[in-house]
Short mmCIF file of N, CA and C in Angstrom, two decimals:
data_model
loop_
_atom_site.label_atom_id
_atom_site.label_comp_id
_atom_site.label_asym_id
_atom_site.label_seq_id
_atom_site.Cartn_x
_atom_site.Cartn_y
_atom_site.Cartn_z
N MET A 1 121.59 70.39 130.19
CA MET A 1 121.88 69.01 130.46
C MET A 1 121.39 68.65 131.87
N PHE A 2 120.67 67.57 132.00
CA PHE A 2 120.15 67.10 133.28
C PHE A 2 121.26 66.44 134.09
N VAL A 3 121.39 66.86 135.36
CA VAL A 3 122.35 66.24 136.26
C VAL A 3 121.55 65.49 137.31
N GLU A 4 121.75 64.20 137.40
CA GLU A 4 121.01 63.37 138.35
C GLU A 4 121.48 63.67 139.78
N PRO A 5 120.52 63.91 140.69
CA PRO A 5 120.91 64.13 142.09
C PRO A 5 121.65 62.90 142.62
N ARG A 6 122.57 63.15 143.52
CA ARG A 6 123.38 62.06 144.07
C ARG A 6 123.19 61.96 145.56
N LEU A 7 123.30 60.74 146.05
CA LEU A 7 123.30 60.51 147.48
C LEU A 7 124.48 61.26 148.08
N LYS A 8 124.25 61.91 149.22
CA LYS A 8 125.33 62.64 149.86
C LYS A 8 125.27 62.43 151.36
N VAL A 9 126.38 62.11 151.95
CA VAL A 9 126.50 61.96 153.39
C VAL A 9 127.05 63.27 153.94
N VAL A 10 126.40 63.78 154.98
CA VAL A 10 126.90 64.97 155.67
C VAL A 10 127.32 64.49 157.06
N ARG A 11 128.59 64.52 157.34
CA ARG A 11 129.13 64.04 158.61
C ARG A 11 128.77 65.00 159.74
N SER A 12 128.66 64.46 160.95
CA SER A 12 128.26 65.27 162.10
C SER A 12 129.19 66.45 162.33
N VAL A 13 130.45 66.32 161.98
CA VAL A 13 131.39 67.43 162.14
C VAL A 13 131.22 68.49 161.06
N ASP A 14 130.41 68.18 160.03
CA ASP A 14 130.23 69.11 158.91
C ASP A 14 128.86 69.79 158.90
N LEU A 15 128.08 69.69 159.98
CA LEU A 15 126.78 70.36 160.02
C LEU A 15 127.00 71.86 159.88
N SER A 16 126.10 72.50 159.16
CA SER A 16 126.26 73.92 158.84
C SER A 16 125.38 74.79 159.73
N GLU A 17 125.96 75.87 160.24
CA GLU A 17 125.19 76.87 160.98
C GLU A 17 124.76 78.01 160.06
N ALA A 18 125.05 77.89 158.78
CA ALA A 18 124.68 78.90 157.79
C ALA A 18 123.24 78.65 157.35
N THR A 19 122.32 78.81 158.29
CA THR A 19 120.90 78.60 158.06
C THR A 19 120.13 79.62 158.88
N SER A 20 118.85 79.74 158.67
CA SER A 20 118.06 80.70 159.44
C SER A 20 118.15 80.37 160.93
N GLN A 21 118.26 81.41 161.75
CA GLN A 21 118.47 81.23 163.18
C GLN A 21 117.50 82.06 164.01
N THR A 22 117.30 81.62 165.24
CA THR A 22 116.56 82.36 166.26
C THR A 22 117.42 82.35 167.51
N GLN A 23 117.48 83.48 168.22
CA GLN A 23 118.32 83.55 169.41
C GLN A 23 117.98 82.44 170.39
N HIS A 24 119.00 81.78 170.93
CA HIS A 24 118.92 80.69 171.91
C HIS A 24 118.37 79.40 171.32
N ALA A 25 118.34 79.28 170.00
CA ALA A 25 117.96 78.03 169.33
C ALA A 25 118.90 77.87 168.14
N LEU A 26 120.09 77.36 168.38
CA LEU A 26 121.11 77.25 167.34
C LEU A 26 120.78 76.09 166.42
N ARG A 27 120.48 76.39 165.16
CA ARG A 27 120.14 75.37 164.16
C ARG A 27 121.39 74.98 163.38
N ARG A 28 121.59 73.67 163.27
CA ARG A 28 122.70 73.12 162.50
C ARG A 28 122.13 72.20 161.43
N ALA A 29 122.30 72.57 160.18
CA ALA A 29 121.71 71.84 159.06
C ALA A 29 122.51 70.59 158.71
N GLY A 30 121.78 69.48 158.60
CA GLY A 30 122.38 68.24 158.11
C GLY A 30 122.02 68.03 156.66
N VAL A 31 120.73 68.14 156.35
CA VAL A 31 120.25 68.02 154.97
C VAL A 31 119.54 69.33 154.64
N SER A 32 120.07 70.04 153.66
CA SER A 32 119.47 71.31 153.26
C SER A 32 119.83 71.60 151.81
N ARG A 33 119.23 72.65 151.28
CA ARG A 33 119.54 73.06 149.90
C ARG A 33 121.02 73.44 149.77
N GLU A 34 121.57 73.97 150.86
CA GLU A 34 122.94 74.48 150.82
C GLU A 34 124.00 73.38 150.81
N ASN A 35 123.70 72.21 151.37
CA ASN A 35 124.77 71.21 151.47
C ASN A 35 124.44 69.86 150.83
N THR A 36 123.26 69.76 150.18
CA THR A 36 122.89 68.55 149.44
C THR A 36 122.05 68.95 148.23
N ASP A 37 121.51 67.99 147.52
CA ASP A 37 120.61 68.27 146.41
C ASP A 37 119.15 68.36 146.86
N ALA A 38 118.91 68.44 148.17
CA ALA A 38 117.54 68.52 148.70
C ALA A 38 116.83 69.75 148.13
N SER A 39 115.57 69.57 147.76
CA SER A 39 114.80 70.70 147.23
C SER A 39 113.50 70.93 147.99
N ARG A 40 113.08 69.99 148.85
CA ARG A 40 111.80 70.14 149.55
C ARG A 40 111.84 69.69 151.00
N ILE A 41 113.04 69.59 151.59
CA ILE A 41 113.13 69.18 152.98
C ILE A 41 114.36 69.80 153.63
N TRP A 42 114.24 70.06 154.92
CA TRP A 42 115.37 70.51 155.73
C TRP A 42 115.39 69.61 156.95
N LEU A 43 116.58 69.11 157.33
CA LEU A 43 116.73 68.25 158.49
C LEU A 43 117.97 68.68 159.24
N GLY A 44 117.82 68.89 160.53
CA GLY A 44 118.98 69.32 161.30
C GLY A 44 118.75 69.16 162.79
N LYS A 45 119.73 69.64 163.54
CA LYS A 45 119.67 69.64 165.00
C LYS A 45 119.51 71.08 165.48
N VAL A 46 118.75 71.22 166.56
CA VAL A 46 118.58 72.52 167.19
C VAL A 46 119.06 72.39 168.64
N HIS A 47 119.98 73.26 169.03
CA HIS A 47 120.58 73.22 170.36
C HIS A 47 120.11 74.43 171.17
N THR A 48 119.65 74.17 172.40
CA THR A 48 119.25 75.24 173.31
C THR A 48 119.99 75.04 174.64
N PRO A 49 120.74 76.04 175.09
CA PRO A 49 121.48 75.89 176.34
C PRO A 49 120.56 75.71 177.55
N ALA A 50 121.11 75.16 178.60
CA ALA A 50 120.36 74.96 179.85
C ALA A 50 119.75 76.27 180.32
N GLY A 51 118.46 76.20 180.67
CA GLY A 51 117.77 77.36 181.23
C GLY A 51 117.32 78.41 180.23
N TYR A 52 117.54 78.20 178.95
CA TYR A 52 117.19 79.20 177.94
C TYR A 52 115.95 78.80 177.14
N ALA A 53 115.36 79.79 176.50
CA ALA A 53 114.25 79.59 175.57
C ALA A 53 114.52 80.42 174.33
N SER A 54 114.02 79.95 173.20
CA SER A 54 114.18 80.70 171.96
C SER A 54 113.35 81.97 172.02
N ASP A 55 113.63 82.89 171.15
CA ASP A 55 112.73 84.02 170.94
C ASP A 55 111.50 83.49 170.21
N ALA A 56 110.44 84.25 170.24
CA ALA A 56 109.20 83.88 169.54
C ALA A 56 109.46 83.86 168.03
N HIS A 57 108.89 82.85 167.37
CA HIS A 57 109.08 82.72 165.92
C HIS A 57 108.02 81.78 165.36
N HIS A 58 107.95 81.70 164.03
CA HIS A 58 107.15 80.67 163.37
C HIS A 58 107.90 80.26 162.11
N HIS A 59 107.37 79.27 161.41
CA HIS A 59 108.09 78.70 160.27
C HIS A 59 107.33 78.87 158.96
N GLY A 60 106.58 79.99 158.85
CA GLY A 60 105.90 80.29 157.60
C GLY A 60 105.09 79.11 157.12
N GLU A 61 105.19 78.81 155.83
CA GLU A 61 104.41 77.73 155.22
C GLU A 61 104.94 76.34 155.56
N ALA A 62 106.09 76.26 156.21
CA ALA A 62 106.71 74.96 156.47
C ALA A 62 106.00 74.17 157.57
N GLU A 63 105.82 72.89 157.31
CA GLU A 63 105.40 71.97 158.36
C GLU A 63 106.67 71.56 159.10
N THR A 64 106.58 71.45 160.43
CA THR A 64 107.75 71.12 161.23
C THR A 64 107.48 69.88 162.06
N ALA A 65 108.43 68.95 162.03
CA ALA A 65 108.41 67.78 162.91
C ALA A 65 109.62 67.88 163.82
N GLY A 66 109.40 67.67 165.11
CA GLY A 66 110.50 67.72 166.06
C GLY A 66 110.58 66.44 166.86
N TYR A 67 111.79 66.10 167.28
CA TYR A 67 112.05 64.93 168.09
C TYR A 67 113.06 65.34 169.15
N VAL A 68 112.74 65.10 170.43
CA VAL A 68 113.67 65.45 171.50
C VAL A 68 114.75 64.36 171.57
N LEU A 69 115.92 64.71 171.09
CA LEU A 69 117.03 63.79 171.04
C LEU A 69 117.72 63.69 172.41
N LYS A 70 117.83 64.84 173.09
CA LYS A 70 118.50 64.89 174.39
C LYS A 70 117.89 66.00 175.22
N GLY A 71 117.49 65.69 176.45
CA GLY A 71 117.01 66.71 177.37
C GLY A 71 115.51 66.73 177.56
N ARG A 72 115.05 67.84 178.15
CA ARG A 72 113.63 68.07 178.41
C ARG A 72 113.26 69.42 177.82
N ALA A 73 112.13 69.46 177.12
CA ALA A 73 111.74 70.67 176.40
C ALA A 73 110.33 71.10 176.77
N TYR A 74 110.04 72.34 176.43
CA TYR A 74 108.65 72.82 176.45
C TYR A 74 108.46 73.72 175.25
N ILE A 75 107.21 73.81 174.81
CA ILE A 75 106.85 74.74 173.74
C ILE A 75 105.68 75.57 174.24
N LEU A 76 105.82 76.89 174.12
CA LEU A 76 104.74 77.82 174.43
C LEU A 76 104.11 78.26 173.12
N PHE A 77 102.78 78.34 173.08
CA PHE A 77 102.08 78.72 171.87
C PHE A 77 100.70 79.25 172.27
N GLY A 78 99.88 79.58 171.30
CA GLY A 78 98.53 80.07 171.58
C GLY A 78 98.52 81.54 171.94
N ASP A 79 97.36 82.03 172.31
CA ASP A 79 97.15 83.44 172.64
C ASP A 79 98.09 83.87 173.76
N GLY A 80 98.97 84.81 173.46
CA GLY A 80 99.92 85.29 174.46
C GLY A 80 100.89 84.23 174.93
N TYR A 81 101.07 83.19 174.13
CA TYR A 81 101.94 82.06 174.48
C TYR A 81 101.53 81.44 175.82
N SER A 82 100.22 81.38 176.04
CA SER A 82 99.69 80.90 177.33
C SER A 82 99.51 79.38 177.39
N GLU A 83 99.62 78.69 176.24
CA GLU A 83 99.51 77.24 176.25
C GLU A 83 100.92 76.64 176.25
N ARG A 84 101.06 75.50 176.94
CA ARG A 84 102.38 74.87 177.08
C ARG A 84 102.25 73.37 176.94
N VAL A 85 103.20 72.80 176.18
CA VAL A 85 103.36 71.35 176.14
C VAL A 85 104.78 71.04 176.60
N ASP A 86 104.91 69.96 177.37
CA ASP A 86 106.22 69.50 177.85
C ASP A 86 106.60 68.24 177.10
N LEU A 87 107.88 68.11 176.80
CA LEU A 87 108.38 66.95 176.05
C LEU A 87 109.62 66.41 176.73
N GLU A 88 109.77 65.09 176.66
CA GLU A 88 110.93 64.39 177.21
C GLU A 88 111.70 63.74 176.07
N GLU A 89 112.91 63.25 176.36
CA GLU A 89 113.69 62.52 175.36
C GLU A 89 112.83 61.43 174.74
N GLY A 90 112.85 61.36 173.42
CA GLY A 90 112.09 60.35 172.69
C GLY A 90 110.72 60.80 172.23
N ASP A 91 110.25 61.98 172.69
CA ASP A 91 108.95 62.50 172.27
C ASP A 91 109.06 63.21 170.93
N PHE A 92 107.97 63.12 170.15
CA PHE A 92 107.85 63.81 168.87
C PHE A 92 106.81 64.91 168.99
N VAL A 93 106.90 65.92 168.14
CA VAL A 93 105.90 66.99 168.09
C VAL A 93 105.74 67.44 166.64
N PHE A 94 104.52 67.83 166.29
CA PHE A 94 104.23 68.43 164.99
C PHE A 94 103.82 69.87 165.24
N VAL A 95 104.45 70.81 164.55
CA VAL A 95 104.09 72.22 164.62
C VAL A 95 103.55 72.63 163.26
N PRO A 96 102.25 72.99 163.20
CA PRO A 96 101.65 73.38 161.92
C PRO A 96 102.27 74.66 161.36
N PRO A 97 102.13 74.88 160.06
CA PRO A 97 102.64 76.11 159.45
C PRO A 97 102.09 77.36 160.14
N ASN A 98 102.88 78.40 160.14
CA ASN A 98 102.48 79.74 160.64
C ASN A 98 102.05 79.75 162.10
N THR A 99 102.53 78.82 162.92
CA THR A 99 102.16 78.76 164.34
C THR A 99 103.24 79.45 165.18
N PRO A 100 102.96 80.64 165.71
CA PRO A 100 103.94 81.30 166.57
C PRO A 100 104.19 80.46 167.82
N HIS A 101 105.46 80.34 168.20
CA HIS A 101 105.80 79.54 169.37
C HIS A 101 107.17 79.94 169.92
N ILE A 102 107.43 79.45 171.13
CA ILE A 102 108.71 79.61 171.81
C ILE A 102 109.13 78.21 172.26
N GLU A 103 110.36 77.83 171.95
CA GLU A 103 110.88 76.53 172.37
C GLU A 103 111.82 76.76 173.54
N GLY A 104 111.61 76.01 174.63
CA GLY A 104 112.43 76.21 175.81
C GLY A 104 113.08 74.95 176.32
N ASN A 105 114.20 75.13 177.01
CA ASN A 105 114.88 74.03 177.67
C ASN A 105 114.38 74.00 179.10
N ALA A 106 113.76 72.89 179.50
CA ALA A 106 113.17 72.76 180.84
C ALA A 106 114.21 72.44 181.90
N SER A 107 115.46 72.27 181.51
CA SER A 107 116.53 71.96 182.47
C SER A 107 117.40 73.17 182.71
N ASP A 108 117.84 73.33 183.96
CA ASP A 108 118.78 74.39 184.30
C ASP A 108 120.23 73.93 184.22
N THR A 109 120.43 72.62 183.92
CA THR A 109 121.79 72.08 183.93
C THR A 109 122.22 71.40 182.63
N ASP A 110 121.28 70.91 181.83
CA ASP A 110 121.64 70.13 180.65
C ASP A 110 121.16 70.79 179.36
N GLU A 111 121.97 70.67 178.31
CA GLU A 111 121.62 71.18 176.99
C GLU A 111 120.43 70.39 176.43
N LEU A 112 119.59 71.07 175.66
CA LEU A 112 118.47 70.46 174.94
C LEU A 112 118.88 70.33 173.47
N ILE A 113 118.68 69.14 172.88
CA ILE A 113 118.95 68.95 171.46
C ILE A 113 117.72 68.33 170.81
N TRP A 114 117.20 69.03 169.82
CA TRP A 114 116.09 68.55 168.99
C TRP A 114 116.64 68.02 167.68
N MET A 115 115.98 67.04 167.10
CA MET A 115 116.16 66.69 165.70
C MET A 115 114.92 67.29 165.04
N THR A 116 115.12 68.10 164.01
CA THR A 116 114.00 68.83 163.41
C THR A 116 114.00 68.65 161.90
N ALA A 117 112.80 68.40 161.36
CA ALA A 117 112.63 68.31 159.91
C ALA A 117 111.56 69.31 159.49
N ARG A 118 111.80 69.98 158.36
CA ARG A 118 110.83 70.94 157.83
C ARG A 118 110.68 70.73 156.35
N SER A 119 109.48 71.00 155.88
CA SER A 119 109.22 70.97 154.45
C SER A 119 108.27 72.12 154.14
N PRO A 120 108.61 72.97 153.19
CA PRO A 120 109.54 72.74 152.10
C PRO A 120 110.97 73.17 152.38
N ASP A 121 111.26 73.88 153.47
CA ASP A 121 112.61 74.37 153.73
C ASP A 121 112.65 74.88 155.16
N ASN A 122 113.83 75.30 155.62
CA ASN A 122 113.99 75.84 156.97
C ASN A 122 113.59 77.31 156.99
N ILE A 123 112.29 77.54 156.92
CA ILE A 123 111.76 78.90 156.97
C ILE A 123 111.69 79.32 158.44
N VAL A 124 112.25 80.47 158.76
CA VAL A 124 112.21 80.97 160.12
C VAL A 124 111.82 82.44 160.08
N VAL A 125 110.70 82.77 160.72
CA VAL A 125 110.24 84.15 160.82
C VAL A 125 110.29 84.54 162.28
N ASN A 126 111.30 85.35 162.64
CA ASN A 126 111.43 85.80 164.02
C ASN A 126 110.41 86.89 164.29
N LEU A 127 109.80 86.83 165.49
CA LEU A 127 108.73 87.76 165.86
C LEU A 127 109.24 88.73 166.92
N ASP A 128 108.45 89.77 167.16
CA ASP A 128 108.79 90.73 168.21
C ASP A 128 108.92 90.01 169.54
N ALA A 129 109.62 90.64 170.45
CA ALA A 129 109.85 90.05 171.77
C ALA A 129 108.55 89.58 172.40
N ALA A 130 108.63 88.45 173.04
CA ALA A 130 107.47 87.86 173.74
C ALA A 130 107.80 87.77 175.22
N PRO A 131 106.79 87.59 176.05
CA PRO A 131 107.06 87.46 177.48
C PRO A 131 108.00 86.29 177.76
N ARG A 132 108.93 86.46 178.67
CA ARG A 132 109.87 85.42 179.04
C ARG A 132 109.30 84.56 180.14
N VAL A 133 109.65 83.31 180.10
CA VAL A 133 109.16 82.34 181.09
C VAL A 133 110.14 82.26 182.23
#
């Protein structure tokens, strides 16, 4: 029997941390397979404490869109993570599939919060330790 997907609201207090994680980049799922009828998208917030950077990782086949909701960020990528882009509140970024990177908080005092969307899902492949910034 076919069950029609239903609209579902996920309240901010109900975001789930039961999703793929990378150290120093706490992902909280708002829209995911686990808490809605979503089958091809993941949407959530990523929190990075002041002065921290995530471990190196990539998102497999998933395309990733990011939006800096609060704070200042940087992303390291490329050969030996030698390339860097800086982002401010209100900036968007696209990370292509299978692109190894490190996401960092450029502030020593304020938390960084990203709004992140991925398709087809929140694929996270953690990589071996990378040089720290």
